[in-house]
Amino acid sequence: MNNNEYRINALPAKTWYQLNMNDTRLLWDDNLVPCDMDTKGCDKVCLDVNAKDYSDIENAVLTGAGKEADVLFEAGVTNTLLVNADKETNGQTLYINVNGNDKSQSGKIIVNVEDNVTFTIIENFKGESSTEGRVALRTLIDTGLNSKVRLIQVYMQPESIDVLSDTGCRLSDNASFEIVQVFVGRGSLYDGIRTELIGNNSAFTADIGYLGAKKQNIDINLISNHIGKKTNSGIRVDGALKDEASKLFRGSIDFKNGSSGSVGAETENVLLLGEDVRNKTIPLILCAEEDVNGSHGATIGELDEETLFYYASRGIDKKNAEDIMTKGRIEVIIRKIKDEDTEKLAEEQLEEVLQ
């Protein structure tokens, strides 16, 4: 294995020097092979066999992990899917299974969504491996006028496989982007999300649910850049940490000059289920425009004695009470997937991890 260090998930404005939270120094095996991906759904019509020029999207759409991760997605070592969502695919769903193994894999999905099109992408991260493996996947989305895009990412990889998931989206006028992420995997997750709300009246929503267990590391960097007028972003993160798991969430809402009338809000709720867990949260609001409304909040803590007493009075011990609360919290996010088969897979994985 040939591990090199990469600086990823950097905050747009440096802070918290003493806690080493400005970015993540990631050791990653750069002996890369193309990622094992298979598709189903509307792939016969949306996979762009004509291979139109996607260089503009690839060059212009920025991601949460950042430019230093580009080397992991270079031509020749990555498997690239080119997707064009037009009126023929309006309202349809593309399913992409990302299959981890004992290699260091690289995959890239570039999506062009035309005007007035609603399109959903569901990415399931799976795999089987008895030895260490890694998957790096970058998803780039460019939206047309009045388009609506949903990206569902469900992380169910085994304990031996770590995932770097790097996402970027560029929004036009009246376009919307919704991302739903559910992490019930066993390996670690490095997650970057960046959305450029360039168009007027564009909107971005993010719902993220996670369970960290054993010695897992969950590192999330979410950036919402408000550029157009009257843009809107809503970010919700709910999760639980147990055993010796660690989590770092960076949530940045940046109101650029000219984004008047824009609104951005983020909330995070973290349930701590052990003395050895480590949680770090950075809610960040940057503002270069006066006529905007930004808010953030975080609730971090253990189950209180009153809640534990309530469960105990019904014959439920502390561990089972924690599992019930954790399951309920993450299932709220799972319900937002709105795909019966994918929801079932996530629920089954959640049950296995809790057990």
Short mmCIF file of C-alpha atoms in Angstrom, two decimals:
data_model
loop_
_atom_site.label_atom_id
_atom_site.label_comp_id
_atom_site.label_asym_id
_atom_site.label_seq_id
_atom_site.Cartn_x
_atom_site.Cartn_y
_atom_site.Cartn_z
CA MET A 1 0.00 0.00 0.00
CA ASN A 2 1.31 3.42 -1.01
CA ASN A 3 -0.27 5.98 1.33
CA ASN A 4 0.08 9.68 0.60
CA GLU A 5 -1.29 12.56 2.65
CA TYR A 6 -3.98 14.86 1.19
CA ARG A 7 -5.51 17.98 2.69
CA ILE A 8 -9.27 17.69 2.32
CA ASN A 9 -12.50 19.09 3.82
CA ALA A 10 -11.06 22.54 4.49
CA LEU A 11 -13.17 25.27 6.06
CA PRO A 12 -13.74 28.29 3.78
CA ALA A 13 -12.43 30.51 6.61
CA LYS A 14 -9.81 29.25 9.04
CA THR A 15 -10.63 28.98 12.73
CA TRP A 16 -10.18 26.64 15.70
CA TYR A 17 -6.41 26.27 15.23
CA GLN A 18 -5.75 24.56 18.54
CA LEU A 19 -8.29 21.82 17.88
CA ASN A 20 -6.97 21.00 14.39
CA MET A 21 -10.39 21.43 12.81
CA ASN A 22 -9.60 23.67 9.83
CA ASP A 23 -9.13 20.67 7.55
CA THR A 24 -8.36 16.96 7.53
CA ARG A 25 -5.03 15.39 6.63
CA LEU A 26 -6.06 12.16 4.98
CA LEU A 27 -3.75 9.22 4.32
CA TRP A 28 -4.98 7.49 1.16
CA ASP A 29 -3.62 4.72 -1.01
CA ASP A 30 -2.98 6.29 -4.44
CA ASN A 31 -2.41 2.96 -6.21
CA LEU A 32 -5.84 3.49 -7.72
CA VAL A 33 -7.97 1.29 -9.94
CA PRO A 34 -11.29 2.18 -11.61
CA CYS A 35 -14.24 1.87 -9.27
CA ASP A 36 -16.62 -1.08 -9.53
CA MET A 37 -20.02 0.52 -10.24
CA ASP A 38 -23.19 -0.88 -11.73
CA THR A 39 -26.36 0.97 -12.64
CA LYS A 40 -30.04 0.26 -13.10
CA GLY A 41 -33.22 2.23 -13.61
CA CYS A 42 -33.17 4.78 -16.42
CA ASP A 43 -29.56 4.10 -17.38
CA LYS A 44 -30.45 3.17 -20.97
CA VAL A 45 -31.58 6.70 -21.69
CA CYS A 46 -29.60 8.88 -19.30
CA LEU A 47 -26.08 7.42 -19.55
CA ASP A 48 -24.54 9.60 -22.22
CA VAL A 49 -23.13 7.19 -24.77
CA ASN A 50 -22.59 10.12 -27.12
CA ALA A 51 -20.18 11.59 -24.57
CA LYS A 52 -20.88 15.27 -25.11
CA ASP A 53 -18.34 17.70 -23.69
CA TYR A 54 -18.61 17.62 -19.88
CA SER A 55 -15.37 19.52 -19.29
CA ASP A 56 -17.21 22.70 -18.27
CA ILE A 57 -19.01 20.86 -15.47
CA GLU A 58 -15.84 19.13 -14.33
CA ASN A 59 -13.84 22.36 -14.29
CA ALA A 60 -16.48 24.67 -12.85
CA VAL A 61 -18.30 22.59 -10.22
CA LEU A 62 -16.36 22.66 -6.95
CA THR A 63 -16.64 20.01 -4.27
CA GLY A 64 -16.54 19.75 -0.49
CA ALA A 65 -13.32 17.75 -0.27
CA GLY A 66 -11.51 20.36 -2.35
CA LYS A 67 -8.99 20.67 -5.17
CA GLU A 68 -6.24 18.67 -3.47
CA ALA A 69 -8.40 15.56 -3.84
CA ASP A 70 -8.38 15.99 -7.65
CA VAL A 71 -5.41 13.68 -7.97
CA LEU A 72 -7.60 10.80 -6.77
CA PHE A 73 -9.98 11.30 -9.72
CA GLU A 74 -7.63 11.74 -12.66
CA ALA A 75 -8.29 10.18 -16.05
CA GLY A 76 -6.84 6.72 -16.40
CA VAL A 77 -7.38 5.66 -12.79
CA THR A 78 -11.06 6.50 -12.38
CA ASN A 79 -14.27 4.98 -13.73
CA THR A 80 -16.39 7.87 -15.06
CA LEU A 81 -20.15 7.82 -15.65
CA LEU A 82 -21.55 10.62 -17.82
CA VAL A 83 -25.24 11.26 -17.17
CA ASN A 84 -27.61 13.51 -19.09
CA ALA A 85 -31.07 14.02 -17.56
CA ASP A 86 -33.43 15.44 -20.17
CA LYS A 87 -37.19 15.53 -20.67
CA GLU A 88 -37.19 11.85 -21.56
CA THR A 89 -35.92 11.00 -18.07
CA ASN A 90 -38.07 13.57 -16.24
CA GLY A 91 -39.25 12.14 -12.92
CA GLN A 92 -37.08 9.01 -13.16
CA THR A 93 -34.45 7.54 -10.82
CA LEU A 94 -30.95 6.31 -11.60
CA TYR A 95 -29.57 3.69 -9.18
CA ILE A 96 -25.81 3.37 -8.80
CA ASN A 97 -24.25 0.61 -6.69
CA VAL A 98 -20.67 1.31 -5.62
CA ASN A 99 -19.02 -1.97 -4.69
CA GLY A 100 -15.98 -1.83 -2.45
CA ASN A 101 -13.33 -4.53 -2.31
CA ASP A 102 -9.72 -4.93 -1.17
CA LYS A 103 -8.46 -2.38 -3.72
CA SER A 104 -8.17 1.40 -3.64
CA GLN A 105 -10.86 2.44 -6.10
CA SER A 106 -11.76 5.70 -7.82
CA GLY A 107 -15.06 6.65 -9.45
CA LYS A 108 -16.58 9.82 -10.86
CA ILE A 109 -20.17 10.65 -11.83
CA ILE A 110 -20.82 13.79 -13.87
CA VAL A 111 -24.50 14.75 -14.18
CA ASN A 112 -26.03 17.35 -16.47
CA VAL A 113 -29.68 18.12 -15.68
CA GLU A 114 -31.49 20.06 -18.38
CA ASP A 115 -34.11 22.80 -17.86
CA ASN A 116 -37.43 21.89 -16.22
CA VAL A 117 -36.35 18.33 -15.34
CA THR A 118 -36.84 16.47 -12.06
CA PHE A 119 -34.25 13.74 -11.52
CA THR A 120 -33.16 11.43 -8.68
CA ILE A 121 -29.86 9.61 -8.18
CA ILE A 122 -29.50 6.90 -5.53
CA GLU A 123 -25.94 5.83 -4.68
CA ASN A 124 -25.52 2.75 -2.49
CA PHE A 125 -22.04 2.09 -1.10
CA LYS A 126 -21.62 -1.61 -0.46
CA GLY A 127 -18.87 -4.21 -0.66
CA GLU A 128 -17.29 -7.33 0.71
CA SER A 129 -13.70 -7.48 1.82
CA SER A 130 -11.67 -9.29 4.46
CA THR A 131 -8.71 -6.95 3.95
CA GLU A 132 -8.46 -3.18 3.90
CA GLY A 133 -10.02 -1.42 0.94
CA ARG A 134 -10.93 2.15 -0.02
CA VAL A 135 -13.43 3.83 -2.32
CA ALA A 136 -13.18 7.43 -3.54
CA LEU A 137 -16.28 8.64 -5.40
CA ARG A 138 -16.85 12.16 -6.76
CA THR A 139 -20.33 13.28 -7.86
CA LEU A 140 -20.64 16.50 -9.90
CA ILE A 141 -24.08 17.92 -10.69
CA ASP A 142 -24.96 20.87 -12.93
CA THR A 143 -28.60 21.96 -13.02
CA GLY A 144 -30.66 23.79 -15.61
CA LEU A 145 -33.38 26.36 -15.06
CA ASN A 146 -36.26 25.23 -12.85
CA SER A 147 -34.76 21.76 -12.43
CA LYS A 148 -35.05 19.63 -9.28
CA VAL A 149 -32.37 17.13 -8.32
CA ARG A 150 -32.37 14.63 -5.45
CA LEU A 151 -29.15 12.80 -4.52
CA ILE A 152 -29.48 9.92 -2.08
CA GLN A 153 -26.28 8.41 -0.68
CA VAL A 154 -26.47 5.37 1.61
CA TYR A 155 -23.19 4.15 3.12
CA MET A 156 -23.34 0.45 4.00
CA GLN A 157 -19.73 -0.59 3.43
CA PRO A 158 -18.14 -3.26 5.66
CA GLU A 159 -15.77 -2.45 8.47
CA SER A 160 -12.67 -3.02 6.34
CA ILE A 161 -13.56 -0.39 3.72
CA ASP A 162 -13.25 3.39 4.10
CA VAL A 163 -15.13 5.78 1.80
CA LEU A 164 -14.25 9.25 0.52
CA SER A 165 -17.46 10.76 -0.88
CA ASP A 166 -16.94 14.09 -2.62
CA THR A 167 -19.95 16.00 -3.97
CA GLY A 168 -20.44 19.30 -5.79
CA CYS A 169 -23.53 20.97 -7.28
CA ARG A 170 -24.12 24.18 -9.25
CA LEU A 171 -27.66 25.61 -9.22
CA SER A 172 -29.31 27.79 -11.86
CA ASP A 173 -32.32 30.10 -11.47
CA ASN A 174 -35.23 28.48 -9.59
CA ALA A 175 -33.38 25.16 -9.40
CA SER A 176 -33.26 22.99 -6.27
CA PHE A 177 -30.86 20.37 -4.95
CA GLU A 178 -31.72 17.97 -2.15
CA ILE A 179 -29.16 15.60 -0.67
CA VAL A 180 -30.01 12.83 1.78
CA GLN A 181 -27.17 10.86 3.37
CA VAL A 182 -27.52 7.88 5.69
CA PHE A 183 -24.34 6.42 7.19
CA VAL A 184 -24.84 3.00 8.74
CA GLY A 185 -21.59 1.54 7.50
CA ARG A 186 -18.85 -0.05 9.49
CA GLY A 187 -15.82 1.59 7.89
CA SER A 188 -14.90 5.26 8.19
CA LEU A 189 -16.44 8.04 6.08
CA TYR A 190 -14.83 11.21 4.72
CA ASP A 191 -17.63 13.29 3.29
CA GLY A 192 -17.42 16.58 1.39
CA ILE A 193 -20.46 18.48 0.04
CA ARG A 194 -20.42 21.86 -1.68
CA THR A 195 -23.35 23.64 -3.30
CA GLU A 196 -23.13 26.86 -5.31
CA LEU A 197 -26.52 28.62 -5.26
CA ILE A 198 -25.72 30.79 -8.25
CA GLY A 199 -29.22 31.20 -9.64
CA ASN A 200 -31.82 33.52 -8.17
CA ASN A 201 -34.44 31.71 -6.05
CA SER A 202 -32.39 28.51 -6.02
CA ALA A 203 -32.65 26.20 -3.02
CA PHE A 204 -30.52 23.57 -1.26
CA THR A 205 -31.53 21.14 1.49
CA ALA A 206 -29.39 18.53 3.25
CA ASP A 207 -30.52 15.80 5.63
CA ILE A 208 -27.74 13.66 7.10
CA GLY A 209 -28.13 10.79 9.56
CA TYR A 210 -25.26 8.73 10.96
CA LEU A 211 -24.30 6.13 13.54
CA GLY A 212 -20.64 5.94 14.51
CA ALA A 213 -19.48 2.82 16.36
CA LYS A 214 -16.29 1.04 17.40
CA LYS A 215 -13.32 3.12 16.17
CA GLN A 216 -15.02 4.66 13.14
CA ASN A 217 -14.14 8.14 12.01
CA ILE A 218 -16.82 10.34 10.41
CA ASP A 219 -15.53 13.57 8.87
CA ILE A 220 -18.08 15.84 7.15
CA ASN A 221 -17.50 19.16 5.42
CA LEU A 222 -20.62 20.89 4.08
CA ILE A 223 -20.43 24.26 2.33
CA SER A 224 -23.46 26.20 1.09
CA ASN A 225 -22.50 29.27 -0.95
CA HIS A 226 -25.34 31.77 -1.46
CA ILE A 227 -24.57 33.79 -4.58
CA GLY A 228 -27.90 34.55 -6.27
CA LYS A 229 -30.71 36.64 -4.82
CA LYS A 230 -33.39 35.10 -2.60
CA THR A 231 -31.63 31.75 -2.30
CA ASN A 232 -32.44 29.30 0.48
CA SER A 233 -30.56 26.54 2.26
CA GLY A 234 -31.62 24.21 5.06
CA ILE A 235 -29.20 21.76 6.69
CA ARG A 236 -30.12 19.11 9.25
CA VAL A 237 -27.71 16.60 10.76
CA ASP A 238 -28.76 13.93 13.28
CA GLY A 239 -26.49 11.25 14.63
CA ALA A 240 -25.21 9.11 17.46
CA LEU A 241 -21.73 8.04 18.55
CA LYS A 242 -20.88 4.98 20.65
CA ASP A 243 -17.83 2.96 21.69
CA GLU A 244 -14.70 4.88 20.56
CA ALA A 245 -16.16 6.52 17.45
CA SER A 246 -15.24 10.07 16.47
CA LYS A 247 -17.04 12.65 14.35
CA LEU A 248 -16.21 16.10 12.99
CA PHE A 249 -18.92 18.13 11.29
CA ARG A 250 -18.13 21.40 9.55
CA GLY A 251 -21.25 23.22 8.37
CA SER A 252 -20.62 26.51 6.53
CA ILE A 253 -23.24 28.91 5.17
CA ASP A 254 -21.62 31.71 3.17
CA PHE A 255 -23.69 34.71 2.05
CA LYS A 256 -21.76 36.24 -0.84
CA ASN A 257 -22.03 39.87 -1.91
CA GLY A 258 -25.20 40.21 -3.99
CA SER A 259 -27.18 37.41 -2.30
CA SER A 260 -29.77 39.79 -0.85
CA GLY A 261 -32.96 38.26 0.45
CA SER A 262 -31.32 34.88 1.06
CA VAL A 263 -31.95 32.59 4.02
CA GLY A 264 -29.77 29.84 5.46
CA ALA A 265 -30.23 27.64 8.53
CA GLU A 266 -28.47 24.61 9.96
CA THR A 267 -29.07 22.40 12.98
CA GLU A 268 -27.22 19.41 14.39
CA ASN A 269 -28.23 16.96 17.09
CA VAL A 270 -25.65 14.52 18.45
CA LEU A 271 -26.34 11.73 20.92
CA LEU A 272 -23.24 10.66 22.86
CA LEU A 273 -23.45 7.03 23.99
CA GLY A 274 -20.08 6.43 25.63
CA GLU A 275 -17.31 8.06 27.59
CA ASP A 276 -14.71 7.40 24.89
CA VAL A 277 -16.52 8.99 21.93
CA ARG A 278 -15.17 12.21 20.42
CA ASN A 279 -17.40 14.82 18.88
CA LYS A 280 -16.44 18.09 17.18
CA THR A 281 -18.90 20.49 15.59
CA ILE A 282 -18.20 23.73 13.76
CA PRO A 283 -21.25 25.73 12.64
CA LEU A 284 -19.95 28.63 10.56
CA ILE A 285 -21.83 31.56 9.03
CA LEU A 286 -19.99 34.00 6.77
CA CYS A 287 -21.65 37.15 5.53
CA ALA A 288 -20.77 39.78 2.92
CA GLU A 289 -24.36 40.90 2.37
CA GLU A 290 -26.64 42.83 4.75
CA ASP A 291 -30.12 41.72 3.71
CA VAL A 292 -29.83 38.03 4.65
CA ASN A 293 -30.96 35.73 7.44
CA GLY A 294 -28.61 33.04 8.76
CA SER A 295 -28.96 30.81 11.81
CA HIS A 296 -27.35 27.74 13.32
CA GLY A 297 -27.76 25.59 16.40
CA ALA A 298 -26.44 22.37 17.90
CA THR A 299 -27.66 20.01 20.62
CA ILE A 300 -25.01 17.64 21.95
CA GLY A 301 -25.35 15.36 24.95
CA GLU A 302 -26.21 12.05 26.56
CA LEU A 303 -29.60 10.64 27.41
CA ASP A 304 -30.81 12.44 30.52
CA GLU A 305 -31.79 10.69 33.73
CA GLU A 306 -35.47 11.43 33.24
CA THR A 307 -35.51 9.67 29.87
CA LEU A 308 -33.59 6.67 31.24
CA PHE A 309 -35.98 6.47 34.19
CA TYR A 310 -38.95 6.50 31.78
CA TYR A 311 -37.54 3.52 29.89
CA ALA A 312 -36.48 1.71 33.08
CA SER A 313 -40.02 1.99 34.44
CA ARG A 314 -41.10 0.01 31.40
CA GLY A 315 -38.46 -2.67 31.83
CA ILE A 316 -36.04 -1.31 29.24
CA ASP A 317 -32.38 -1.13 30.28
CA LYS A 318 -29.96 1.64 29.33
CA LYS A 319 -28.44 -0.08 26.29
CA ASN A 320 -31.80 -0.88 24.73
CA ALA A 321 -33.01 2.64 25.50
CA GLU A 322 -29.98 4.06 23.68
CA ASP A 323 -30.62 1.78 20.72
CA ILE A 324 -34.27 2.84 20.54
CA MET A 325 -33.36 6.53 20.60
CA THR A 326 -30.60 6.04 18.03
CA LYS A 327 -32.81 4.04 15.71
CA GLY A 328 -35.62 6.57 15.93
CA ARG A 329 -33.29 9.45 15.17
CA ILE A 330 -31.77 7.87 12.07
CA GLU A 331 -35.05 6.41 10.80
CA VAL A 332 -36.39 9.96 10.49
CA ILE A 333 -33.65 10.58 7.90
CA ILE A 334 -34.17 7.19 6.24
CA ARG A 335 -37.82 8.10 5.60
CA LYS A 336 -36.64 11.03 3.50
CA ILE A 337 -35.10 8.63 0.97
CA LYS A 338 -38.59 7.98 -0.46
CA ASP A 339 -37.57 4.74 -2.13
CA GLU A 340 -38.98 1.62 -0.50
CA ASP A 341 -36.21 -0.82 -1.43
CA THR A 342 -33.40 1.57 -0.44
CA GLU A 343 -35.11 2.40 2.85
CA LYS A 344 -35.41 -1.30 3.63
CA LEU A 345 -31.71 -1.89 2.95
CA ALA A 346 -30.74 1.01 5.23
CA GLU A 347 -33.02 -0.19 8.02
CA GLU A 348 -31.65 -3.73 7.85
CA GLN A 349 -28.08 -2.44 8.01
CA LEU A 350 -28.95 -0.21 10.95
CA GLU A 351 -30.35 -3.20 12.85
CA GLU A 352 -27.16 -5.18 12.19
CA VAL A 353 -24.88 -2.37 13.34
CA LEU A 354 -26.91 -1.81 16.51
CA GLN A 355 -26.73 -5.50 17.35
#
